[in-house]
Short mmCIF file of C-alpha atoms in Angstrom, two decimals:
data_model
loop_
_atom_site.label_atom_id
_atom_site.label_comp_id
_atom_site.label_asym_id
_atom_site.label_seq_id
_atom_site.Cartn_x
_atom_site.Cartn_y
_atom_site.Cartn_z
CA MET Q 1 105.24 24.13 160.98
CA LYS Q 2 103.08 23.18 159.04
CA ARG Q 3 101.55 26.85 158.09
CA MET Q 4 105.07 28.11 158.07
CA GLN Q 5 105.87 25.32 155.31
CA ILE Q 6 102.66 25.71 152.89
CA ILE Q 7 103.81 30.12 153.20
CA ILE Q 8 107.53 28.35 151.85
CA ILE Q 9 106.38 26.47 148.97
CA SER Q 10 104.17 29.33 148.13
CA VAL Q 11 106.46 32.24 147.62
CA VAL Q 12 108.43 29.74 146.50
CA VAL Q 13 106.26 29.14 143.59
CA VAL Q 14 105.12 32.84 143.50
CA VAL Q 15 108.74 33.20 142.19
CA VAL Q 16 109.55 30.37 140.29
CA LEU Q 17 107.09 31.20 138.38
CA LEU Q 18 108.11 34.82 137.85
CA LEU Q 19 110.92 34.14 137.45
CA ILE Q 20 109.13 31.76 134.07
CA PHE Q 21 107.09 34.54 133.00
CA GLY Q 22 107.69 37.72 134.54
CA SER Q 23 109.14 38.98 131.15
CA GLN Q 24 105.52 38.52 129.17
CA MET Q 25 103.81 39.96 132.67
CA PHE Q 26 106.14 43.28 132.87
CA TYR Q 27 106.60 45.20 129.89
CA VAL Q 28 107.81 48.88 129.79
CA LEU Q 29 106.98 51.07 127.48
CA LYS Q 30 109.68 53.67 126.20
CA PRO Q 31 108.92 57.33 125.25
CA GLY Q 32 108.35 56.97 121.74
CA GLU Q 33 106.27 53.69 121.86
CA ARG Q 34 102.63 52.32 122.41
CA GLY Q 35 101.41 49.13 122.81
CA VAL Q 36 98.06 46.69 122.75
CA ILE Q 37 97.33 43.39 123.99
CA PHE Q 38 96.10 40.61 122.03
CA LYS Q 39 94.48 38.72 123.95
CA LYS Q 40 94.84 34.42 123.14
CA PHE Q 41 91.76 33.37 125.11
CA SER Q 42 89.28 36.15 125.86
CA GLY Q 43 88.59 38.64 122.73
CA GLY Q 44 91.78 38.47 120.64
CA LEU Q 45 93.65 41.65 119.48
CA ASP Q 46 92.33 44.05 122.23
CA LYS Q 47 91.97 47.57 119.60
CA GLU Q 48 90.33 50.22 121.87
CA ASN Q 49 92.93 50.34 124.59
CA VAL Q 50 96.44 52.00 123.65
CA PHE Q 51 99.10 51.52 126.34
CA VAL Q 52 101.31 54.59 127.34
CA PRO Q 53 105.02 54.57 128.11
CA GLY Q 54 105.82 53.66 131.09
CA PHE Q 55 105.23 50.55 132.79
CA HIS Q 56 102.17 47.76 132.68
CA VAL Q 57 101.49 44.47 134.04
CA ILE Q 58 99.79 42.06 131.86
CA ALA Q 59 98.53 38.02 132.08
CA PRO Q 60 101.43 35.64 131.20
CA TRP Q 61 98.82 33.85 128.19
CA ASN Q 62 98.48 38.07 126.83
CA ASP Q 63 101.15 39.11 124.48
CA MET Q 64 102.41 42.92 124.39
CA ILE Q 65 102.70 44.39 120.59
CA ARG Q 66 105.09 47.37 120.58
CA TYR Q 67 104.83 50.19 118.30
CA ASP Q 68 107.79 53.16 117.08
CA VAL Q 69 105.15 55.92 117.29
CA ARG Q 70 107.80 58.65 116.76
CA GLU Q 71 108.44 60.33 113.19
CA GLN Q 72 110.18 57.89 110.74
CA LYS Q 73 111.77 58.14 107.35
CA ALA Q 74 112.51 55.98 104.04
CA GLU Q 75 113.87 57.24 101.19
CA GLU Q 76 112.98 55.94 97.28
CA THR Q 77 114.26 56.24 94.23
CA MET Q 78 111.83 54.89 91.16
CA ASP Q 79 111.19 55.67 87.65
CA VAL Q 80 108.51 56.11 86.40
CA LEU Q 81 106.77 57.99 83.25
CA ASP Q 82 105.87 61.13 82.24
CA LYS Q 83 102.11 61.67 80.15
CA GLU Q 84 104.16 61.03 76.44
CA GLY Q 85 106.08 57.72 78.07
CA LEU Q 86 108.95 59.77 78.69
CA SER Q 87 110.97 57.52 81.19
CA ILE Q 88 111.73 60.42 84.52
CA ASN Q 89 113.94 59.64 87.42
CA VAL Q 90 112.67 60.25 90.84
CA ASP Q 91 114.06 60.79 94.03
CA VAL Q 92 111.48 60.98 97.13
CA THR Q 93 111.81 61.04 101.18
CA ILE Q 94 108.75 60.60 103.26
CA ILE Q 95 108.54 61.35 106.78
CA PHE Q 96 105.66 60.12 108.85
CA ASN Q 97 104.56 58.05 112.04
CA PRO Q 98 100.96 55.68 113.28
CA PHE Q 99 98.82 57.34 114.36
CA TYR Q 100 98.80 57.21 118.21
CA ASP Q 101 95.49 56.23 118.99
CA LYS Q 102 94.99 53.61 115.65
CA ILE Q 103 97.17 51.01 116.43
CA GLY Q 104 95.82 48.72 117.43
CA ASP Q 105 93.86 49.04 113.61
CA LEU Q 106 97.05 49.31 111.74
CA HIS Q 107 97.72 46.19 113.70
CA GLU Q 108 95.12 44.46 113.01
CA ASN Q 109 94.96 45.75 109.42
CA ILE Q 110 98.47 46.10 108.36
CA GLY Q 111 100.78 44.75 110.74
CA THR Q 112 104.77 45.37 112.71
CA ASN Q 113 106.29 46.12 108.58
CA PHE Q 114 103.77 48.52 107.21
CA VAL Q 115 106.28 50.75 106.19
CA SER Q 116 107.19 48.14 103.37
CA VAL Q 117 103.57 47.01 103.18
CA MET Q 118 102.02 50.28 103.14
CA VAL Q 119 104.45 53.74 103.20
CA ILE Q 120 106.23 52.78 100.45
CA PRO Q 121 103.86 51.48 97.87
CA ASN Q 122 101.65 54.35 98.38
CA VAL Q 123 104.32 57.29 98.12
CA ARG Q 124 105.27 54.74 94.42
CA SER Q 125 102.06 54.81 94.05
CA SER Q 126 101.22 58.75 94.35
CA VAL Q 127 104.22 59.54 92.51
CA ARG Q 128 103.71 57.75 89.13
CA ALA Q 129 99.94 59.19 89.15
CA VAL Q 130 100.59 62.32 89.80
CA THR Q 131 103.87 62.52 87.13
CA GLY Q 132 101.33 60.61 84.53
CA ARG Q 133 99.97 63.50 84.34
CA TYR Q 134 102.60 66.30 83.48
CA ASN Q 135 105.29 66.68 81.35
CA ALA Q 136 109.22 66.54 81.67
CA GLU Q 137 109.49 70.25 81.27
CA GLU Q 138 106.63 70.61 83.23
CA ILE Q 139 107.13 68.58 85.92
CA TYR Q 140 111.12 69.49 86.33
CA SER Q 141 111.12 72.98 86.29
CA THR Q 142 107.86 75.06 84.78
CA LYS Q 143 105.27 73.33 87.62
CA ARG Q 144 107.69 71.65 89.83
CA GLY Q 145 106.04 72.92 92.76
CA GLU Q 146 102.41 72.22 91.53
CA VAL Q 147 104.06 68.11 90.86
CA GLU Q 148 105.33 67.97 94.52
CA ALA Q 149 101.98 69.30 96.40
CA GLU Q 150 99.69 67.11 94.25
CA ILE Q 151 102.61 64.18 95.18
CA ILE Q 152 101.68 65.25 98.86
CA ASN Q 153 97.91 65.03 99.06
CA ALA Q 154 98.06 62.16 97.41
CA THR Q 155 100.32 60.57 99.48
CA ARG Q 156 98.86 61.85 102.92
CA LYS Q 157 95.63 61.45 101.92
CA ALA Q 158 96.32 57.00 101.05
CA LEU Q 159 98.05 56.82 104.09
CA ALA Q 160 95.51 58.49 106.62
CA LEU Q 161 93.38 55.82 105.27
CA LYS Q 162 95.38 53.45 106.97
CA ASN Q 163 95.91 55.51 110.07
CA ILE Q 164 99.59 55.90 109.59
CA GLU Q 165 100.06 59.80 109.16
CA MET Q 166 102.44 61.97 107.01
CA LYS Q 167 104.43 64.29 108.18
CA ASP Q 168 106.38 65.48 105.03
CA LEU Q 169 107.53 64.27 101.59
CA LEU Q 170 110.09 65.39 99.54
CA ILE Q 171 111.27 65.15 96.15
CA ARG Q 172 114.97 65.40 96.70
CA SER Q 173 116.11 64.85 92.70
CA ILE Q 174 114.25 64.60 89.34
CA ALA Q 175 116.56 63.79 86.67
CA LEU Q 176 116.23 63.35 82.70
CA PRO Q 177 117.88 62.54 79.82
CA GLU Q 178 121.16 64.27 79.36
CA LYS Q 179 119.57 65.04 75.91
CA ILE Q 180 115.97 66.17 77.32
CA LYS Q 181 117.70 67.53 79.65
CA GLN Q 182 119.42 69.96 78.09
CA ALA Q 183 117.48 70.61 75.11
CA ILE Q 184 114.17 72.14 78.34
CA GLU Q 185 117.15 74.48 80.01
CA SER Q 186 117.64 76.08 76.71
CA LYS Q 187 114.61 76.44 75.95
CA LEU Q 188 114.05 77.76 79.71
CA GLN Q 189 117.40 80.34 79.04
CA GLN Q 190 115.68 81.68 75.45
CA GLN Q 191 112.32 82.21 77.57
CA GLN Q 192 114.51 84.44 79.89
CA GLU Q 193 116.84 86.33 77.82
CA ALA Q 194 113.24 86.91 75.42
CA LEU Q 195 111.19 87.96 79.09
CA ALA Q 196 115.08 90.27 79.37
CA TYR Q 197 114.47 91.52 76.34
CA GLN Q 198 110.41 92.68 76.20
CA PHE Q 199 111.18 94.08 79.52
CA ARG Q 200 113.41 96.58 77.87
CA LEU Q 201 111.61 97.45 75.14
CA GLU Q 202 108.45 98.62 77.77
CA ARG Q 203 111.18 100.32 79.61
CA GLU Q 204 112.25 102.49 76.62
CA LYS Q 205 108.98 102.79 75.38
CA SER Q 206 107.84 104.59 78.89
CA GLU Q 207 110.63 106.09 78.49
CA ALA Q 208 110.03 107.82 75.28
CA ASP Q 209 105.99 107.91 76.63
CA ARG Q 210 107.54 110.21 79.50
CA ARG Q 211 109.88 112.56 77.82
CA ARG Q 212 106.96 113.02 74.75
CA ILE Q 213 104.18 114.47 77.71
CA GLU Q 214 107.10 116.28 79.14
CA ALA Q 215 107.40 117.74 75.86
CA GLN Q 216 103.52 118.16 75.33
CA GLY Q 217 103.09 120.04 78.75
CA ILE Q 218 106.32 122.96 77.77
CA ALA Q 219 104.48 123.63 74.37
CA ASP Q 220 100.98 123.76 75.83
CA TYR Q 221 102.81 125.80 78.49
CA ASN Q 222 105.21 128.21 76.11
CA ALA Q 223 101.61 128.14 73.92
CA ILE Q 224 99.48 129.74 77.33
CA ILE Q 225 102.26 132.19 77.55
CA SER Q 226 102.78 133.71 73.94
CA ALA Q 227 98.61 133.81 74.05
CA SER Q 228 98.97 136.07 77.36
CA LEU Q 229 101.53 138.98 76.43
CA THR Q 230 100.12 141.18 74.43
CA ASP Q 231 101.14 144.70 73.08
CA ARG Q 232 99.92 146.28 76.48
CA ILE Q 233 101.57 143.64 78.74
CA LEU Q 234 104.69 143.94 77.13
CA ARG Q 235 105.14 147.51 77.74
CA GLN Q 236 104.17 146.90 81.25
CA LYS Q 237 107.17 144.69 81.53
CA GLY Q 238 109.01 147.21 80.78
CA ILE Q 239 108.71 150.32 82.41
CA ASP Q 240 108.69 148.12 85.07
CA ALA Q 241 112.08 146.90 84.08
CA THR Q 242 112.96 151.05 82.99
CA LEU Q 243 112.06 152.32 86.82
CA GLU Q 244 114.04 149.20 88.41
CA LEU Q 245 118.00 150.27 86.53
CA ALA Q 246 116.96 154.11 87.08
CA ASN Q 247 116.51 153.46 90.84
CA SER Q 248 119.99 151.64 90.78
CA ALA Q 249 123.15 154.03 92.82
CA ASN Q 250 125.21 152.27 90.22
CA SER Q 251 123.26 153.42 86.77
CA LYS Q 252 123.69 156.89 85.38
CA VAL Q 253 120.31 157.63 83.59
CA VAL Q 254 120.93 158.53 79.52
CA VAL Q 255 117.07 158.52 77.41
CA ILE Q 256 116.86 158.02 74.19
CA GLY Q 257 113.45 158.85 72.30
CA SER Q 258 113.00 155.75 70.15
CA GLY Q 259 109.48 156.35 69.11
CA GLU Q 260 105.84 156.68 70.05
CA GLU Q 261 105.16 153.66 71.15
CA GLY Q 262 108.99 153.45 72.88
CA LEU Q 263 110.42 153.07 75.94
CA PRO Q 264 113.48 155.05 77.54
CA LEU Q 265 117.16 153.44 77.01
CA ILE Q 266 118.90 153.39 80.16
CA LEU Q 267 122.72 153.81 79.84
CA GLY Q 268 124.37 153.97 83.34
CA GLY Q 269 127.89 153.71 84.43
CA ASN Q 270 129.80 154.36 88.18
CA GLN Q 271 129.63 158.02 88.83
#
């Protein structure tokens, strides 16, 4: 009987403890989450053991710190200066996530508010540093792809050092003062017109060269033919033509002499 009472009391104690500390002992990490343990009485933050999605039991005096490691998006609008000191408004979107296996280091160095503490400031810093090396026209049009690539590389390197992986960075828009924008667009239009005019000139020059080469070829051909047409060849061709006409069934031959070197003249008609 006494033993039964002890068992009942033990069960009640266990149930009470579970009710009190259950929320601090049992954790379910959802897909896209990772966790690290902070051990208050035995070693502090355990950076080496990163908990994956699933059910986990920990000591009630320890803390589970959750991190969302799915891709996240942040948008930022900022005013920056080009290398000539002109103010430019840049609208940027960055996609990122923490490195799965570096949650402990991320928590130790930055914390769960890493987006506002680390991501946004690094994006701002990279955009300002890169745009400061170009003028407004290059940023807006002629070297926009190059500028974007440099910003992406600079931001990716800076965030990787802080255990954050940058997946992509997009410059959604670049806004210039209206007068500067109109001046750049006018200049670009004039450049396109000049290129089109140059193309037409080159095309016409190519056509003139082609015709000149063709004419030269014809002239060379005629010169060769003329040089090869001797008196004997001409007489032979005349004789060949006369014989061909003489053999025709529809020809009536009348031979009229035309001198010592002349050929006969053939007049003909149907019988």
